[in-house]
CSV table of N, CA and C in Angstrom, one decimal:
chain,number,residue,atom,x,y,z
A,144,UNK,N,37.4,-91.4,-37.7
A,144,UNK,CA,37.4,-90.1,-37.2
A,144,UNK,C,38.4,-89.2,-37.9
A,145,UNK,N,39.0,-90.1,-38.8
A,145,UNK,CA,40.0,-88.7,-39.6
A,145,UNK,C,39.0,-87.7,-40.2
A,146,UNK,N,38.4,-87.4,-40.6
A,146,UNK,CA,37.5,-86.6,-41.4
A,146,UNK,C,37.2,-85.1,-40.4
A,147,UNK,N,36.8,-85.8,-39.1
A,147,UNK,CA,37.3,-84.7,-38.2
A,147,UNK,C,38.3,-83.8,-37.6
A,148,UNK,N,39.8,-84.6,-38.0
A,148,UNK,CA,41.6,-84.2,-38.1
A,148,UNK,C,41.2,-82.5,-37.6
A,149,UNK,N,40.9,-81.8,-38.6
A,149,UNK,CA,41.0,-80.6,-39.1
A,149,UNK,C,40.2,-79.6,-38.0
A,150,UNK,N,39.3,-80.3,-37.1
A,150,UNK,CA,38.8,-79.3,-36.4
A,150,UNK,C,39.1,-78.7,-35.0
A,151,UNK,N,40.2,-79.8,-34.7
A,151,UNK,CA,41.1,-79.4,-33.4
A,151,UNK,C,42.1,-78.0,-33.8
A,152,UNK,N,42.5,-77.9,-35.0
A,152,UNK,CA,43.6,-77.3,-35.2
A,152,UNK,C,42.3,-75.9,-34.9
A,153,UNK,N,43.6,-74.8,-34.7
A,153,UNK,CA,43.2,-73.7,-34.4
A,153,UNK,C,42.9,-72.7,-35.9
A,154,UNK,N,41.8,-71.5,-35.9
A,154,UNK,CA,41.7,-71.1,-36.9
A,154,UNK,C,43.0,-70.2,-37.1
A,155,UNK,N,43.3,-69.6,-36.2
A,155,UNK,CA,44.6,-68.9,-36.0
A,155,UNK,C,46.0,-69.2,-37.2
A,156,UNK,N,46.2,-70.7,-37.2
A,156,UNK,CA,47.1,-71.6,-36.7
A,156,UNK,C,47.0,-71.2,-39.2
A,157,UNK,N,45.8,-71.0,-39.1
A,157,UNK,CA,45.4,-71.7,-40.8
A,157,UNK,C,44.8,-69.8,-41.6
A,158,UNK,N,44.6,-68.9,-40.8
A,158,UNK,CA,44.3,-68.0,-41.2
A,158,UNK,C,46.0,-67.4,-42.0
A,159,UNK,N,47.3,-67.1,-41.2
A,159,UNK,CA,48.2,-66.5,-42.3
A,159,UNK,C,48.3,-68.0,-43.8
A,160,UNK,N,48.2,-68.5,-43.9
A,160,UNK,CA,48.1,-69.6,-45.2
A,160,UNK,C,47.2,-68.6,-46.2
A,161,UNK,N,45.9,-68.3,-45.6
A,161,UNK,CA,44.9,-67.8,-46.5
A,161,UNK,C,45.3,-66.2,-46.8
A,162,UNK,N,46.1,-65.6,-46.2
A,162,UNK,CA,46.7,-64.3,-46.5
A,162,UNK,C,47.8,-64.8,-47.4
A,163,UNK,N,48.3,-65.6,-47.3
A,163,UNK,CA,49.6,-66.1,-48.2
A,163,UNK,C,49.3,-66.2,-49.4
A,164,UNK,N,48.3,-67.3,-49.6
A,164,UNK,CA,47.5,-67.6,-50.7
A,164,UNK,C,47.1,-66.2,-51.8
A,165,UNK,N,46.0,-65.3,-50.7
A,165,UNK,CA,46.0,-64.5,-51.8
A,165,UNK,C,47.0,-63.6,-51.9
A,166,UNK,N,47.8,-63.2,-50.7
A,166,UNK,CA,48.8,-62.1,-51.7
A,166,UNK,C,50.0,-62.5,-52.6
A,167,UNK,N,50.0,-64.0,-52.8
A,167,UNK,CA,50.6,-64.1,-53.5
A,167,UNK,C,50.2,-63.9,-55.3
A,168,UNK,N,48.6,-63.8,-55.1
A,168,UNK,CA,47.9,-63.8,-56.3
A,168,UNK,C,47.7,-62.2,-56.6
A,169,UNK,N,48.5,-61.3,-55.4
A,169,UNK,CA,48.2,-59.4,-55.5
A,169,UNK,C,47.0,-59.1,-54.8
A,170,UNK,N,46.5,-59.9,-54.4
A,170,UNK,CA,45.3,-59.3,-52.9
A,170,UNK,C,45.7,-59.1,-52.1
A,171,UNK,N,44.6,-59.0,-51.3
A,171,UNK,CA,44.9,-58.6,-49.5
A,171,UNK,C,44.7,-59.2,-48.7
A,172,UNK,N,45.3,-58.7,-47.2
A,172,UNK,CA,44.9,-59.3,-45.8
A,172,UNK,C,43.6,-58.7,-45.9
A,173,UNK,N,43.1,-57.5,-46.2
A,173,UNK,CA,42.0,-57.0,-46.1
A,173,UNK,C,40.8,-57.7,-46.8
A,174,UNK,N,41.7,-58.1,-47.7
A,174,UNK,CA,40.0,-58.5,-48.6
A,174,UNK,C,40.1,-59.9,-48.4
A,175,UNK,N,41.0,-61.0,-47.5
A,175,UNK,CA,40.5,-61.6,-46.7
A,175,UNK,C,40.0,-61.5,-45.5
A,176,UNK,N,40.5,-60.7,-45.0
A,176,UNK,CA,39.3,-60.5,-43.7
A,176,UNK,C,37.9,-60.0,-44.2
A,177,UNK,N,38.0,-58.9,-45.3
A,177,UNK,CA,36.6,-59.2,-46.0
A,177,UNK,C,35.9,-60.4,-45.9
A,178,UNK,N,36.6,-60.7,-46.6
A,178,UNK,CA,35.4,-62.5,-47.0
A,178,UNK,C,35.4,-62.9,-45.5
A,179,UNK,N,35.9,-63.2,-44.0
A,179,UNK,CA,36.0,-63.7,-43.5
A,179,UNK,C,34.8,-63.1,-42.6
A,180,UNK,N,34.5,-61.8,-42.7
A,180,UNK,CA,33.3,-60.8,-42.2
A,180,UNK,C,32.2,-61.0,-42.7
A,181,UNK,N,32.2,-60.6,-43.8
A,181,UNK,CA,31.2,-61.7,-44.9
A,181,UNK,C,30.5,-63.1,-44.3
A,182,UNK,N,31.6,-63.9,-44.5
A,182,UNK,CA,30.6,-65.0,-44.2
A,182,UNK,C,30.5,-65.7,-42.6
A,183,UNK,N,31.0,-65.0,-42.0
A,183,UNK,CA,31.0,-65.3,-40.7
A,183,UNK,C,29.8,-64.2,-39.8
A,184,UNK,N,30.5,-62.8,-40.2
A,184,UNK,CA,30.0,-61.7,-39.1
A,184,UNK,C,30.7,-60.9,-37.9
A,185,UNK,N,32.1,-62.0,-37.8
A,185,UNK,CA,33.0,-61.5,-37.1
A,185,UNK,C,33.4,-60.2,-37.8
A,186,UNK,N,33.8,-59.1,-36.5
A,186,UNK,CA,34.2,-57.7,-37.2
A,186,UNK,C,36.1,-57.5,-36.8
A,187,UNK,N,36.3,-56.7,-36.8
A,187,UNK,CA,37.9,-57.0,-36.8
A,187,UNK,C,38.2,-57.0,-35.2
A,188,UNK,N,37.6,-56.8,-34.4
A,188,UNK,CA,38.0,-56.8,-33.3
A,188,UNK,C,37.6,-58.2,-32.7
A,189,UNK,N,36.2,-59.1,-33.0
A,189,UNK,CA,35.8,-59.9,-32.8
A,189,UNK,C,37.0,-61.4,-33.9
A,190,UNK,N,37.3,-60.9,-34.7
A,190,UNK,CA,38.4,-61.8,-35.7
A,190,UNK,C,40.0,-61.6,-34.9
A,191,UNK,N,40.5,-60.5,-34.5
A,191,UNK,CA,40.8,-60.7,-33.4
A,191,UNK,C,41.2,-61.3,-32.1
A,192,UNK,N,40.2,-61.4,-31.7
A,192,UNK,CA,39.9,-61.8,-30.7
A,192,UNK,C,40.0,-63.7,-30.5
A,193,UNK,N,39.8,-63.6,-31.8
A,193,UNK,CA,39.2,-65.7,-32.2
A,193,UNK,C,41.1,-65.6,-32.2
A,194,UNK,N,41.7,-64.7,-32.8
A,194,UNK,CA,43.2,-65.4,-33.4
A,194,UNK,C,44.1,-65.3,-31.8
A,195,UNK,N,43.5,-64.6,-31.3
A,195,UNK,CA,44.5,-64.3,-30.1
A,195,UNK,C,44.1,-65.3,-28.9
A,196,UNK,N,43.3,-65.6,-29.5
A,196,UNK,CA,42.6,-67.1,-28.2
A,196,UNK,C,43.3,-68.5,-28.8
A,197,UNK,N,43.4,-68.2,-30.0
A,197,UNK,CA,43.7,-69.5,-31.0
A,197,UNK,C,42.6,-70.6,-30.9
A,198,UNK,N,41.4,-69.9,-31.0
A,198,UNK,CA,39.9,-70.4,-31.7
A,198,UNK,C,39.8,-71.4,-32.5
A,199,UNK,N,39.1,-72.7,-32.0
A,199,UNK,CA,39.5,-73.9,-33.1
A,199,UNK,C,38.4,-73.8,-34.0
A,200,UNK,N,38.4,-74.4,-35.2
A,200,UNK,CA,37.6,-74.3,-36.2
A,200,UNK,C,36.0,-74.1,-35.7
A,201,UNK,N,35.8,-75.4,-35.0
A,201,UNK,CA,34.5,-75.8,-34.5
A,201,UNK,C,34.3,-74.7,-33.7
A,202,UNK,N,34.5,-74.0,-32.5
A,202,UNK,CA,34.4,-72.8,-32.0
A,202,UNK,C,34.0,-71.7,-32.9
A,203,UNK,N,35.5,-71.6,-33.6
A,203,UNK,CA,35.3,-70.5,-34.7
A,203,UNK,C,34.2,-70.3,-35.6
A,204,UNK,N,33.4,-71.1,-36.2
A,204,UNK,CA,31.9,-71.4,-36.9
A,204,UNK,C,30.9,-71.4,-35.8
A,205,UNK,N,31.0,-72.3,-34.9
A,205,UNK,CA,30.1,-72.3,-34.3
A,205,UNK,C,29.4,-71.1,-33.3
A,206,UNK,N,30.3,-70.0,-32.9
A,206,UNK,CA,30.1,-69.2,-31.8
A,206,UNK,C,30.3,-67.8,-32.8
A,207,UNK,N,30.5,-68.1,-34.3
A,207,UNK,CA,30.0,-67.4,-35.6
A,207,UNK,C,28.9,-66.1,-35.7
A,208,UNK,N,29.5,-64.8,-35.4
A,208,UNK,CA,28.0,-63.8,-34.5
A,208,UNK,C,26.8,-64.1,-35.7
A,209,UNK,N,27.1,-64.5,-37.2
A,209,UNK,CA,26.1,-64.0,-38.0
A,209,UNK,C,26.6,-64.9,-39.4
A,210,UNK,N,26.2,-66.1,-39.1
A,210,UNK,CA,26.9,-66.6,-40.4
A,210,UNK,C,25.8,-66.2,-41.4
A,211,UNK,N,26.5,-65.8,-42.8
A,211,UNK,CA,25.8,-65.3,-43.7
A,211,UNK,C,24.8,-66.5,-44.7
A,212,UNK,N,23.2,-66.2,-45.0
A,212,UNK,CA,22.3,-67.1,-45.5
A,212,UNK,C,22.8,-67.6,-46.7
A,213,UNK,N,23.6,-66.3,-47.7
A,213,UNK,CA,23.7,-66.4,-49.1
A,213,UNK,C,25.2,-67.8,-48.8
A,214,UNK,N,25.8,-67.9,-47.7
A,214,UNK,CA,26.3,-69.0,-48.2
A,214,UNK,C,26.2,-70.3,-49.0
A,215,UNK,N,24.8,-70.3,-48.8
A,215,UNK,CA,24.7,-71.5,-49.7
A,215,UNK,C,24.6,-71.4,-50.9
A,216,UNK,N,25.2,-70.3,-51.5
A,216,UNK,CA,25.1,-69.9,-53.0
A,216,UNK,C,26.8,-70.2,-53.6
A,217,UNK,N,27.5,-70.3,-52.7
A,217,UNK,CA,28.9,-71.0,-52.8
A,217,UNK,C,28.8,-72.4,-53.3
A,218,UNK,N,29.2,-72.3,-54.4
A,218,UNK,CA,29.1,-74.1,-55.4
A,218,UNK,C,30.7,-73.9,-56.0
A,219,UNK,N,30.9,-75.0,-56.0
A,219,UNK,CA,31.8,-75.8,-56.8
A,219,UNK,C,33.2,-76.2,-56.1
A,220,UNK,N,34.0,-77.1,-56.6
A,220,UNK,CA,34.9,-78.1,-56.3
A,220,UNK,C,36.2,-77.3,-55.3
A,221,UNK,N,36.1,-78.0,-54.1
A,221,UNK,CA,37.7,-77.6,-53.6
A,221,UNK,C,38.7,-78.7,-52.8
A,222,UNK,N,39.2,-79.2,-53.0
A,222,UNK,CA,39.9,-80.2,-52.9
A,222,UNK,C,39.7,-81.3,-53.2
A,223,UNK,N,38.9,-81.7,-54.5
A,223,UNK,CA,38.3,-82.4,-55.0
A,223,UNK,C,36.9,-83.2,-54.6
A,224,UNK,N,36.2,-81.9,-53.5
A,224,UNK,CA,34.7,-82.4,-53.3
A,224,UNK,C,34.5,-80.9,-53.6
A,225,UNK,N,33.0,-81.1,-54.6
A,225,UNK,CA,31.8,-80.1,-54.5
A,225,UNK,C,31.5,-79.5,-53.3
A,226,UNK,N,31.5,-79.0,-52.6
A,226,UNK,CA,30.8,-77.7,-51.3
A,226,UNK,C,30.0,-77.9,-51.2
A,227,UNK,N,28.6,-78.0,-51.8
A,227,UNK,CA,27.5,-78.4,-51.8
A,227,UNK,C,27.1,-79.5,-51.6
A,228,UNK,N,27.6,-80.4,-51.6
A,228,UNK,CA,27.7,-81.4,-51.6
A,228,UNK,C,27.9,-82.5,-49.9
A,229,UNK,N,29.3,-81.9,-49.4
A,229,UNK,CA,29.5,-82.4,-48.3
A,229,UNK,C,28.4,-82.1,-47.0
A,230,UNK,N,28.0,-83.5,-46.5
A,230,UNK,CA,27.4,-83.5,-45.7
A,230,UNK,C,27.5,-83.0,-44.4
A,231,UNK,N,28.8,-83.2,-44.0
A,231,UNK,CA,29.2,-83.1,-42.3
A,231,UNK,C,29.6,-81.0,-42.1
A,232,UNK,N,28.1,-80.8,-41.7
A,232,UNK,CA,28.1,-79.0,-41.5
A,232,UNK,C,29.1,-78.4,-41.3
A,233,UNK,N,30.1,-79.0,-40.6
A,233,UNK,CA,31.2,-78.4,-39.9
A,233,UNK,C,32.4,-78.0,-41.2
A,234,UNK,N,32.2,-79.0,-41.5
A,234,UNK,CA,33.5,-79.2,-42.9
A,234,UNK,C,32.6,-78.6,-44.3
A,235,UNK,N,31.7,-78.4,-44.1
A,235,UNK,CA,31.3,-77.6,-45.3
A,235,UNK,C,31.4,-76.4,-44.8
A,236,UNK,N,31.2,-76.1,-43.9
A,236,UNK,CA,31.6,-74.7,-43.3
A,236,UNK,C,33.2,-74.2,-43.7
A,237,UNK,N,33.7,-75.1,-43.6
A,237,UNK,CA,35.5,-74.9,-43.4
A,237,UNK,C,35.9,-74.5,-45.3
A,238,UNK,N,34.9,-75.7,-46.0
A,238,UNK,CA,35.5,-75.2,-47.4
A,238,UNK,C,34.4,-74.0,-48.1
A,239,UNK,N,33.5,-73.4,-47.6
A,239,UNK,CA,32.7,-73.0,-48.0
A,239,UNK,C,34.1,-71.5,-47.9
A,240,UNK,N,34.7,-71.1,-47.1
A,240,UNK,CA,35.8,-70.4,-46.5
A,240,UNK,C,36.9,-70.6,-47.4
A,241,UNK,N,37.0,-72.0,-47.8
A,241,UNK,CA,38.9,-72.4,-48.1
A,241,UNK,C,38.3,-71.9,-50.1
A,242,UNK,N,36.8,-72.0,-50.7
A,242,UNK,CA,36.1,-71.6,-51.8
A,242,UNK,C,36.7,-70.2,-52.0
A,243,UNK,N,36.0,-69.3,-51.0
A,243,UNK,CA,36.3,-68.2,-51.5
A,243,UNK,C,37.7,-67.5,-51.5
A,244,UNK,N,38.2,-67.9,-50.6
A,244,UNK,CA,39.7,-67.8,-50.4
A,244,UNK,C,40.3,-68.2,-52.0
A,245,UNK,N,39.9,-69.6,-52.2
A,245,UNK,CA,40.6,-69.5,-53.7
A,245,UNK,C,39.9,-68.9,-55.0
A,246,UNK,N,38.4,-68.4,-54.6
A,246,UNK,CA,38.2,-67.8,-55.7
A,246,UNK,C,38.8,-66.0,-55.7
A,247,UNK,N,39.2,-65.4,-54.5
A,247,UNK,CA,39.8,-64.5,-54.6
A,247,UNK,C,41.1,-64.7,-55.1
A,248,UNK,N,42.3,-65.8,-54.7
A,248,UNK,CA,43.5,-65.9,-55.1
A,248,UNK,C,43.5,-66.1,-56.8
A,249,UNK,N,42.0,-66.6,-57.2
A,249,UNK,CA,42.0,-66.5,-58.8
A,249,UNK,C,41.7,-65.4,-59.3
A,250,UNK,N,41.7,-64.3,-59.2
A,250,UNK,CA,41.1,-62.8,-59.7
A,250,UNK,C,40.2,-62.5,-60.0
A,251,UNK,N,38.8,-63.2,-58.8
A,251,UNK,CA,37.6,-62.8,-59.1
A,251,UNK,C,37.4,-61.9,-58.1
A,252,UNK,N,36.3,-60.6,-59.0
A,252,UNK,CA,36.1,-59.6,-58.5
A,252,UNK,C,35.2,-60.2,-57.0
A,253,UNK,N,35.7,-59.0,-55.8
A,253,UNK,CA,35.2,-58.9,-54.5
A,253,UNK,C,33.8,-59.0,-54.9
A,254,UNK,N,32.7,-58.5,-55.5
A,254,UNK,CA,31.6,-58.4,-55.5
A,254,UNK,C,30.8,-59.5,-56.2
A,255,UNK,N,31.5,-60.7,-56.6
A,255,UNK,CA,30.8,-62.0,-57.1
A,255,UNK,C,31.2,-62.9,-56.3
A,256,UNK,N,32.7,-63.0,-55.3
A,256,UNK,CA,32.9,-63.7,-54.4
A,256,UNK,C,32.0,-63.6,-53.1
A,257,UNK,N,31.4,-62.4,-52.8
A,257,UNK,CA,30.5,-62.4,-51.8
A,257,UNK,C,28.9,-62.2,-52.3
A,258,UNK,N,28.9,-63.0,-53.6
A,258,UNK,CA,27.8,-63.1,-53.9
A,258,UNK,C,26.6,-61.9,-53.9
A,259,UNK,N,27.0,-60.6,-54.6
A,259,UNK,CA,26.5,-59.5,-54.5
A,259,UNK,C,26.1,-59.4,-55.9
């Protein structure tokens, strides 16, 4: 069941990390909540809402108003599995997120991270 670990914790609890991340690379809280609107559908009052409940992952994806189709155009390696690759929905879900997070903290333009 370790493989699971990760989905009790709250999204809350893991969202300032992903602001950390990229402003430390000169992005934004904005242009993560971008991506996080993007591929979820939550809007800021609905993202909001998930952080002030302290929304666990599984919740957080799951109850997701509009998860986006083009996600599955998200490829390549993050914590040393392919994204595409991993089987268990939930956790591809989670890196499909923790992907673009670091493809923004590398200085890729907003409009190829959300696959435009």
């Amino acid at each position: 069941m370790a493989k699971h670990r990760i989905f009790g914790i709250s999204f809350g609890s893991v969202y300032p990390h992903y602001i950390t991340k990229a402003e430390k690379k000169g992005r934004t809280k904005e242009e993560v909540d971008e991506i996080i609107h993007w591929l979820t559908g939550y809007d800021d009052d609905g993202l909001g809402r998930v952080l002030e409940e302290k929304t666990d992952f599984e919740t957080f994806f799951g109850e997701a108003p509009a998860l986006n189709p083009a996600r599955s155009e998200i490829k390549g390696v993050i914590c040393g599995v392919r994204v595409e690759e991993i089987e268990d929905p939930l956790m591809q879900e989670i890196r499909y997120l923790d992907k673009l997070i670091d493809e923004l903290a590398r200085g890729k333009k907003m409009e190829k991270i959300l696959r435009g």
